[in-house]
Amino acid sequence: MTKTALLSLLFFFLFFNPIHAQLQKTDPLYRTIISKDSLLFSVGFNTCNSKQAEAVLSENFEFYHDKDGFSDKKKFMTDFKNGLCKASSVYRYKRVLVEKSTQIYPMYKEGKVYGAVQNGEHLFYEREGSQAEKLVGEAKFTNFWQLENSDWKLSRSLSFDHHAKETIDQGMVFNNDQEIENWLKENKIPTLGLGIIEDGELKQIKVFGDIQKGIPAPYNTYFNVASLTKPVTAMVALRLVSLGKWKLDESLDAYWIDSDIANDLRHKKLTTRLILSHQTGFPNWRWMNADKKLSFQFDPGTQYQYSGEGFEYLRRALEKKFGKTLDQLARELIFQPLQMNDTNYIWDQNTDESRFAIGYNEEGKPYPTEKNKTANAADDLHTTIGDYGNFMVNVMNGKNLKPEVFQEMIKKQIKIRDGIYFGLGFGIYDLGNGNYALSHSGSDPGTRCITFVLPKSGKGIIIFTNTDNGTKIYEKLVLHYLGEEGRKIADIENR
């Protein structure tokens, strides 16, 4: 037999020998791999049994995901425990193998099976709290199972072609206003204001629900946005810095010293930078202290602690320096230039109460409406989606700020936790590869609001609700409207 004939025969046996073909469902190895698949997903993944999931994985396990990149075993299990199966998450997920798609091929060395390749498709379901389970996506996968000490372990896994399934594309709420209204009723959200930023512009303004029972909320509904007041105050200060009329690192004691801390020389360390990045050492509010007085809980500039008192301290310093109230300064520097005609720190004769979204508790009972006559730098701003959306577009584009001031605003001034920092007036989400999101939320009785903007991609979202239930809908809105960047934000939040 010639050398060419021998090579041809070898080629035939290596690639066409039916012994090496796809296994039948009745084959013992096929049943073994399916059993291991079930232990990993049906028992491990679907019930958040991390010990079971980990037991099926090889010590050298490698996972390749077309959205999340590469993970070794340690990272995979950390993400499993602190992400998908985080105890505080209201969402639970289930993976279902599409049996008809499953193909299993044995791998041989010297005539002995040492591994198996499993190809297939799987579906993913999501359940929020006690609500009905929904099909949310599907993907393809290739798994390599390896025989280790007479036991089959998953050594390599590739998960790819992830995409939304039909229930998201057609049955989910976001492409149908009536479905959104129904979804809000299911979640007991009386009114939702939604602003969508694309290509650096506010492209959509939507308001859903009722302003009063039976009366649809208008597009220019007023919302009390709680701590979303703070970014506006921050921009007043940063605009003054850009104009050369205020300094980030000047001690505020030249303009204001609170009588409660007059004898504590640490007040000399207070600066606008430390206030806007929540490094003052103050509690959130002085009334939280036993004596109801303002005090330092740590030295200014040494750690992060969220504080409304810090912003009120800044307000008093600004008002002393310029001889104007904060609402007057904001009107001159922010509201009038941006035509934010429906935004105010105070409740005055120009406030149209018929457009105000009253706040409700989880049982649907209304709260009293705050009608401040004096500006609070940290709380109770009332505004519309249109006004605040345009404000956030201005922020993300760095308008009306000197470039060096904008860079200070987006600089990571202090770390809050993994992936989240505070800049000047905004939280900063590190999305990797130099990408980031600026964010702030607001939470008071009867109001839950949040905003994210992505300066590099020009995208953003503003969410206003008038109920203590409002946070229940944040994640799905962010995931839908911000896409892959929204998923990264959600992943950071769920760590």
Coordinates of C-alpha atoms in Angstrom, one line a residue:
M1 CA 0.0 0.0 0.0
T2 CA 1.4 3.4 -1.0
K3 CA 2.1 6.2 1.5
T4 CA -0.7 8.2 0.0
A5 CA -3.2 5.4 0.4
L6 CA -2.2 5.0 4.0
L7 CA -2.8 8.7 4.7
S8 CA -6.1 8.5 3.0
L9 CA -7.2 5.5 5.0
L10 CA -6.0 7.3 8.2
F11 CA -8.0 10.4 7.3
F12 CA -11.1 8.3 6.7
F13 CA -10.9 6.6 10.1
L14 CA -10.1 9.8 12.0
F15 CA -12.9 11.8 10.5
F16 CA -15.6 9.4 9.3
N17 CA -15.4 6.5 11.6
P18 CA -19.0 6.2 13.1
I19 CA -17.5 5.3 16.5
H20 CA -16.5 9.0 16.8
A21 CA -19.9 10.4 15.6
Q22 CA -22.5 12.3 17.6
L23 CA -23.8 10.1 20.4
Q24 CA -27.3 8.8 20.5
K25 CA -29.6 9.6 23.4
T26 CA -29.5 6.0 24.5
D27 CA -25.7 6.0 24.8
P28 CA -24.4 5.8 28.4
L29 CA -22.0 8.7 27.9
Y30 CA -24.8 10.9 26.5
R31 CA -26.9 10.2 29.6
T32 CA -23.9 10.9 31.9
I33 CA -23.2 14.3 30.3
I34 CA -26.9 15.2 30.4
S35 CA -26.9 14.2 34.1
K36 CA -23.9 16.4 34.8
D37 CA -25.6 19.3 32.9
S38 CA -28.6 18.9 35.1
L39 CA -26.5 18.9 38.3
L40 CA -24.8 22.2 37.2
F41 CA -27.9 24.0 36.0
S42 CA -31.1 22.4 37.3
V43 CA -29.7 21.9 40.8
G44 CA -26.9 24.5 41.0
F45 CA -27.8 27.5 38.8
N46 CA -31.6 27.3 39.1
T47 CA -31.7 27.0 42.9
C48 CA -28.6 29.1 43.6
N49 CA -26.8 26.1 45.1
S50 CA -23.3 27.3 44.8
K51 CA -21.7 24.2 46.3
Q52 CA -23.4 22.0 43.8
A53 CA -22.4 24.2 40.9
E54 CA -18.8 24.4 42.0
A55 CA -18.6 20.6 42.5
V56 CA -19.2 20.1 38.8
L57 CA -16.5 22.4 37.6
S58 CA -12.9 21.5 37.0
E59 CA -10.3 23.3 39.0
N60 CA -8.9 24.6 35.7
F61 CA -12.4 25.7 34.5
E62 CA -12.5 28.5 32.0
F63 CA -15.7 30.3 30.9
Y64 CA -16.0 32.5 27.7
H65 CA -19.1 34.7 27.4
D66 CA -19.8 36.9 24.4
K67 CA -21.0 39.7 26.6
D68 CA -19.1 39.3 29.9
G69 CA -15.7 38.1 28.6
F70 CA -13.5 35.6 30.2
S71 CA -13.8 34.1 33.7
D72 CA -11.7 31.5 35.5
K73 CA -13.3 29.3 38.2
K74 CA -12.8 31.8 41.0
K75 CA -14.3 34.7 39.1
F76 CA -17.2 32.6 37.8
M77 CA -18.2 31.5 41.3
T78 CA -17.8 35.0 42.7
D79 CA -20.1 36.4 40.0
F80 CA -22.5 33.5 40.6
K81 CA -22.8 34.1 44.3
N82 CA -22.7 37.9 44.4
G83 CA -24.5 38.6 41.1
L84 CA -27.2 36.2 39.9
C85 CA -27.7 34.7 43.3
K86 CA -27.2 37.8 45.5
A87 CA -29.5 37.4 48.5
S88 CA -30.8 40.9 48.3
S89 CA -31.8 40.7 44.6
V90 CA -35.5 40.6 43.9
Y91 CA -34.8 38.7 40.7
R92 CA -34.3 35.0 40.2
Y93 CA -33.2 33.2 37.1
K94 CA -33.7 29.8 35.5
R95 CA -31.8 28.1 32.7
V96 CA -33.6 25.5 30.6
L97 CA -31.8 23.2 28.2
V98 CA -33.4 22.9 24.7
E99 CA -33.2 19.1 24.5
K100 CA -33.7 18.9 20.8
S101 CA -30.7 21.1 20.2
T102 CA -28.3 19.0 22.3
Q103 CA -25.4 17.3 20.5
I104 CA -22.7 15.3 22.3
Y105 CA -19.5 14.1 20.7
P106 CA -16.9 11.9 22.4
M107 CA -13.2 12.8 22.4
Y108 CA -10.7 10.0 22.1
K109 CA -7.0 9.5 22.8
E110 CA -5.4 6.2 22.0
G111 CA -8.8 4.7 21.6
K112 CA -10.0 5.8 25.1
V113 CA -12.6 8.5 25.8
Y114 CA -11.0 11.4 27.7
G115 CA -13.6 14.1 27.0
A116 CA -16.9 15.1 25.4
V117 CA -18.1 18.1 23.5
Q118 CA -21.6 19.2 24.3
N119 CA -23.3 21.7 21.9
G120 CA -26.7 23.1 22.3
E121 CA -29.1 26.0 23.0
H122 CA -30.6 27.1 26.3
L123 CA -33.4 29.4 27.4
F124 CA -33.3 31.8 30.3
Y125 CA -36.3 32.8 32.5
E126 CA -36.6 35.6 35.0
R127 CA -38.9 35.9 38.0
E128 CA -39.3 39.2 40.0
G129 CA -40.4 38.6 43.6
S130 CA -43.6 36.5 43.6
Q131 CA -44.6 37.5 40.1
A132 CA -45.0 35.0 37.2
E133 CA -41.9 33.7 35.5
K134 CA -41.0 35.2 32.1
L135 CA -38.9 34.0 29.3
V136 CA -36.3 36.7 28.7
G137 CA -33.5 35.3 26.4
E138 CA -31.7 32.5 24.7
A139 CA -28.2 31.6 23.7
K140 CA -26.0 28.9 22.2
F141 CA -23.3 27.1 24.1
T142 CA -20.4 24.7 23.7
N143 CA -19.2 22.8 26.7
F144 CA -16.1 20.6 27.0
W145 CA -16.4 17.9 29.7
Q146 CA -13.2 16.2 30.8
L147 CA -12.8 12.9 32.6
E148 CA -10.8 13.6 35.8
N149 CA -10.0 10.8 38.2
S150 CA -13.0 8.8 36.9
D151 CA -15.4 11.8 37.3
W152 CA -16.7 14.1 34.6
K153 CA -16.0 17.8 35.2
L154 CA -16.8 20.8 33.1
S155 CA -13.4 22.1 31.9
R156 CA -14.3 24.7 29.2
S157 CA -17.6 26.5 28.5
L158 CA -18.4 29.0 25.7
S159 CA -21.7 30.8 25.8
F160 CA -22.6 33.0 22.8
D161 CA -25.3 34.4 20.5
H162 CA -27.2 35.8 23.5
H163 CA -30.3 37.7 22.5
A164 CA -33.7 38.6 23.8
K165 CA -36.4 36.0 23.3
E166 CA -39.8 36.7 21.8
T167 CA -41.4 37.7 25.1
I168 CA -39.0 40.6 25.4
D169 CA -39.1 41.6 21.7
Q170 CA -42.9 41.6 21.5
G171 CA -44.5 40.8 24.8
M172 CA -42.5 43.0 27.2
V173 CA -43.8 46.4 28.1
F174 CA -41.3 48.8 26.6
N175 CA -42.5 49.1 23.0
N176 CA -46.2 49.5 23.9
D177 CA -47.4 52.4 26.1
Q178 CA -50.5 50.5 27.2
E179 CA -48.4 47.6 28.3
I180 CA -46.3 50.1 30.3
E181 CA -49.4 51.4 32.0
N182 CA -50.4 47.8 32.9
W183 CA -46.9 47.0 34.1
L184 CA -47.0 50.1 36.4
K185 CA -50.3 49.1 37.8
E186 CA -48.9 45.6 38.6
N187 CA -46.1 47.3 40.5
K188 CA -48.4 49.9 42.2
I189 CA -46.6 52.9 40.5
P190 CA -49.1 55.7 40.3
T191 CA -46.9 57.9 38.0
L192 CA -43.7 57.3 36.0
G193 CA -41.7 60.0 34.3
L194 CA -39.2 58.7 31.8
G195 CA -36.6 60.7 29.9
I196 CA -34.3 59.0 27.3
I197 CA -31.1 60.6 26.1
E198 CA -29.5 59.4 22.8
D199 CA -26.7 60.9 20.8
G200 CA -26.2 63.5 23.5
E201 CA -29.7 64.8 23.2
L202 CA -33.0 64.4 25.1
K203 CA -34.9 62.3 22.5
Q204 CA -37.9 61.1 24.5
I205 CA -40.1 62.5 27.3
K206 CA -42.8 60.2 28.5
V207 CA -45.1 60.3 31.5
F208 CA -47.3 57.4 32.4
G209 CA -50.1 56.9 35.0
D210 CA -52.5 59.3 36.6
I211 CA -51.8 62.7 38.2
Q212 CA -55.1 62.2 40.1
K213 CA -57.4 59.2 40.0
G214 CA -58.8 59.0 36.5
I215 CA -56.8 62.0 35.2
P216 CA -53.8 61.1 33.1
A217 CA -50.5 62.7 34.1
P218 CA -49.4 65.4 31.6
Y219 CA -46.0 65.3 30.0
N220 CA -44.9 68.3 32.1
T221 CA -45.9 66.7 35.5
Y222 CA -44.0 68.1 38.5
F223 CA -42.1 65.6 40.6
N224 CA -40.4 66.1 43.9
V225 CA -37.0 64.6 43.1
A226 CA -35.6 64.4 46.6
S227 CA -31.8 64.1 46.5
L228 CA -31.6 64.7 42.7
T229 CA -31.6 68.3 44.1
K230 CA -27.9 67.8 45.0
P231 CA -26.5 67.6 41.4
V232 CA -28.3 71.0 40.7
T233 CA -26.6 72.6 43.7
A234 CA -23.3 71.1 42.7
M235 CA -23.6 72.6 39.2
V236 CA -24.3 76.0 40.7
A237 CA -21.1 75.8 42.6
L238 CA -19.1 74.4 39.7
R239 CA -20.5 77.1 37.4
L240 CA -19.2 79.7 39.8
V241 CA -15.8 78.0 39.9
S242 CA -15.7 78.1 36.1
L243 CA -16.5 81.8 36.2
G244 CA -13.6 82.4 38.6
K245 CA -15.9 83.5 41.4
W246 CA -15.6 80.5 43.7
K247 CA -12.8 78.0 44.6
L248 CA -13.0 74.3 45.0
D249 CA -10.4 74.0 47.7
E250 CA -10.9 77.2 49.6
S251 CA -11.9 76.8 53.3
L252 CA -15.6 77.8 53.7
D253 CA -15.0 79.3 57.2
A254 CA -14.3 82.6 55.5
Y255 CA -18.1 82.7 54.7
W256 CA -19.8 80.4 57.1
I257 CA -19.2 78.6 60.4
D258 CA -22.1 76.6 61.9
S259 CA -22.5 77.5 65.6
D260 CA -22.7 73.8 66.4
I261 CA -19.1 73.2 65.3
A262 CA -17.6 76.6 65.9
N263 CA -15.4 75.2 68.7
D264 CA -14.2 72.2 66.6
L265 CA -11.3 73.5 64.5
R266 CA -12.0 70.8 61.9
H267 CA -14.5 73.2 60.3
K268 CA -11.4 74.9 58.8
K269 CA -10.9 71.8 56.6
L270 CA -14.3 72.1 54.9
T271 CA -14.1 72.9 51.2
T272 CA -16.5 72.7 48.3
R273 CA -14.6 69.7 46.9
L274 CA -15.1 67.7 50.1
I275 CA -18.8 68.7 50.3
L276 CA -19.6 67.7 46.7
S277 CA -17.8 64.4 47.1
H278 CA -19.4 63.6 50.6
Q279 CA -16.2 63.7 52.6
T280 CA -17.2 66.2 55.2
G281 CA -17.5 63.9 58.2
F282 CA -21.0 65.0 58.8
P283 CA -24.0 62.7 59.3
N284 CA -26.7 62.8 56.6
W285 CA -28.8 65.1 58.9
R286 CA -28.0 66.6 62.3
W287 CA -31.4 65.5 63.6
M288 CA -30.1 61.9 63.4
N289 CA -27.7 62.7 66.3
A290 CA -29.0 62.2 69.8
D291 CA -28.6 65.9 70.6
K292 CA -29.9 67.0 67.2
K293 CA -26.8 69.1 66.7
L294 CA -24.3 69.1 63.9
S295 CA -21.0 67.3 64.6
F296 CA -18.0 65.6 62.9
Q297 CA -18.1 61.8 62.9
F298 CA -14.6 61.7 61.3
D299 CA -12.0 64.1 60.0
P300 CA -13.0 65.8 56.8
G301 CA -11.4 64.4 53.7
T302 CA -10.6 60.9 55.2
Q303 CA -13.5 58.9 54.0
Y304 CA -16.9 58.8 52.3
Q305 CA -20.2 59.4 54.1
Y306 CA -23.3 60.7 52.3
S307 CA -24.5 64.0 53.8
G308 CA -27.3 66.4 53.1
E309 CA -25.9 68.6 55.9
G310 CA -22.7 69.1 53.8
F311 CA -24.8 70.6 50.9
E312 CA -26.7 72.8 53.3
Y313 CA -23.4 74.0 54.7
L314 CA -22.3 74.9 51.2
R315 CA -25.6 76.7 50.6
R316 CA -25.1 79.0 53.6
A317 CA -21.5 79.8 52.5
L318 CA -22.7 80.6 48.9
E319 CA -25.5 82.8 50.1
K320 CA -23.2 84.7 52.5
K321 CA -20.6 85.2 49.8
F322 CA -23.0 86.4 47.0
G323 CA -25.8 88.0 49.1
K324 CA -28.4 85.9 47.2
T325 CA -30.5 82.9 48.0
L326 CA -29.6 79.6 46.5
D327 CA -32.8 79.6 44.4
Q328 CA -31.8 83.0 43.0
L329 CA -28.3 81.8 42.2
A330 CA -29.6 78.7 40.5
R331 CA -32.1 80.7 38.4
E332 CA -29.4 83.0 37.2
L333 CA -26.7 80.3 36.6
I334 CA -28.7 77.2 35.6
F335 CA -32.4 77.5 35.2
Q336 CA -32.6 80.5 32.9
P337 CA -29.7 79.6 30.7
L338 CA -31.1 76.1 30.2
Q339 CA -34.8 77.3 30.1
M340 CA -35.7 75.1 33.0
N341 CA -38.9 77.1 33.6
D342 CA -40.6 74.3 35.5
T343 CA -37.8 73.8 38.1
N344 CA -37.6 75.4 41.5
Y345 CA -36.2 74.8 45.0
I346 CA -39.2 76.5 46.6
W347 CA -42.9 76.3 46.3
D348 CA -44.1 79.8 45.2
Q349 CA -46.9 81.5 43.3
N350 CA -45.6 80.1 40.0
T351 CA -46.0 76.5 41.1
D352 CA -48.9 74.9 39.3
E353 CA -50.2 72.4 42.0
S354 CA -52.5 70.7 39.5
R355 CA -49.5 69.3 37.7
F356 CA -47.8 68.0 40.9
A357 CA -47.4 64.2 41.3
I358 CA -48.4 63.6 45.0
G359 CA -46.3 61.0 46.7
Y360 CA -47.7 57.7 47.9
N361 CA -46.6 54.9 50.3
E362 CA -46.5 51.2 49.4
E363 CA -50.2 50.8 50.3
G364 CA -51.2 53.7 48.0
K365 CA -51.8 56.2 50.8
P366 CA -50.7 59.8 50.0
Y367 CA -48.1 61.7 51.9
P368 CA -48.4 65.4 52.7
T369 CA -46.8 67.6 50.0
E370 CA -43.6 69.5 51.0
K371 CA -44.0 73.1 50.1
N372 CA -40.7 74.7 51.0
K373 CA -40.5 78.4 51.2
T374 CA -36.7 78.3 51.7
A375 CA -34.4 76.4 49.4
N376 CA -32.8 73.2 50.7
A377 CA -29.6 72.5 48.8
A378 CA -29.9 68.8 49.2
D379 CA -33.6 68.0 48.9
D380 CA -37.1 68.7 47.7
L381 CA -36.4 70.3 44.3
H382 CA -39.5 70.0 42.1
T383 CA -39.0 69.7 38.4
T384 CA -40.2 67.9 35.2
I385 CA -38.7 65.2 33.0
G386 CA -38.1 67.7 30.3
D387 CA -36.3 70.2 32.5
Y388 CA -34.1 67.6 34.3
G389 CA -33.4 65.7 31.1
N390 CA -32.0 68.9 29.5
F391 CA -30.0 69.6 32.7
M392 CA -28.4 66.1 32.5
V393 CA -27.6 66.6 28.8
N394 CA -25.9 69.8 29.8
V395 CA -24.0 67.9 32.5
M396 CA -22.8 65.0 30.3
N397 CA -21.6 67.4 27.6
G398 CA -19.8 69.6 30.0
K399 CA -21.5 72.7 28.9
N400 CA -20.9 76.0 30.8
L401 CA -18.0 74.4 32.6
K402 CA -14.3 75.0 31.9
P403 CA -12.7 71.8 30.7
E404 CA -10.5 71.5 33.8
V405 CA -13.6 71.9 36.0
F406 CA -15.5 69.2 34.1
Q407 CA -12.5 66.9 34.5
E408 CA -12.6 67.5 38.3
M409 CA -16.3 66.8 38.3
I410 CA -15.8 63.4 36.6
K411 CA -12.7 62.5 38.6
K412 CA -12.9 59.7 41.1
Q413 CA -12.6 61.8 44.2
I414 CA -13.4 59.0 46.7
K415 CA -14.3 55.3 46.4
I416 CA -17.7 54.1 47.7
R417 CA -17.3 50.4 46.9
D418 CA -16.1 48.2 44.1
G419 CA -17.0 49.8 40.8
I420 CA -18.6 52.9 42.3
Y421 CA -16.9 56.2 43.2
F422 CA -18.0 59.8 43.9
G423 CA -16.9 62.7 41.8
L424 CA -18.2 66.2 42.4
G425 CA -22.0 66.0 42.7
F426 CA -22.3 62.7 41.0
G427 CA -21.7 59.0 41.6
I428 CA -19.3 57.5 39.0
Y429 CA -19.8 53.9 37.8
D430 CA -16.6 52.4 36.3
L431 CA -17.8 50.4 33.3
G432 CA -14.3 49.3 32.2
N433 CA -12.1 50.3 29.3
G434 CA -12.3 54.0 30.2
N435 CA -16.1 54.1 30.0
Y436 CA -18.1 55.4 32.9
A437 CA -21.6 56.5 33.9
L438 CA -22.5 59.5 36.0
S439 CA -25.5 58.9 38.3
H440 CA -27.5 60.2 41.3
S441 CA -30.6 58.9 42.9
G442 CA -33.3 60.5 45.1
S443 CA -35.3 58.9 47.9
D444 CA -37.9 60.5 50.2
P445 CA -41.3 59.3 51.4
G446 CA -43.4 59.2 48.3
T447 CA -40.6 59.6 45.7
R448 CA -38.0 57.4 44.2
C449 CA -35.9 58.8 41.3
I450 CA -32.7 58.0 39.6
T451 CA -30.6 59.2 36.6
F452 CA -27.7 57.7 34.6
V453 CA -25.8 59.4 31.8
L454 CA -23.0 58.0 29.7
P455 CA -20.9 60.8 28.4
K456 CA -18.8 58.7 26.0
S457 CA -21.8 57.1 24.2
G458 CA -24.2 60.0 24.6
K459 CA -26.9 57.9 26.2
G460 CA -28.8 58.4 29.4
I461 CA -32.0 57.8 31.3
I462 CA -34.1 59.8 33.8
I463 CA -36.6 57.9 36.0
F464 CA -39.1 59.7 38.3
T465 CA -41.7 57.9 40.3
N466 CA -44.0 59.2 43.1
T467 CA -44.1 56.1 45.3
D468 CA -42.1 54.2 47.8
N469 CA -42.4 51.2 45.3
G470 CA -40.5 53.1 42.6
T471 CA -37.2 51.2 42.9
K472 CA -38.9 48.0 41.8
I473 CA -38.9 49.1 38.1
Y474 CA -35.4 50.7 37.9
E475 CA -33.4 47.7 36.8
K476 CA -35.6 46.7 33.9
L477 CA -35.8 50.3 32.5
V478 CA -32.0 50.7 32.8
L479 CA -31.4 47.4 31.1
H480 CA -33.8 48.1 28.3
Y481 CA -32.9 51.6 27.5
L482 CA -29.1 51.6 28.1
G483 CA -28.4 48.1 26.7
E484 CA -25.0 46.6 27.3
E485 CA -23.9 49.6 29.4
G486 CA -27.1 49.2 31.4
R487 CA -26.2 45.6 32.1
K488 CA -22.8 46.6 33.3
I489 CA -24.4 49.1 35.7
A490 CA -26.8 46.5 37.0
D491 CA -23.9 44.0 37.5
I492 CA -22.0 46.6 39.6
E493 CA -25.2 47.3 41.6
N494 CA -25.8 43.6 42.2
R495 CA -22.2 42.7 43.4

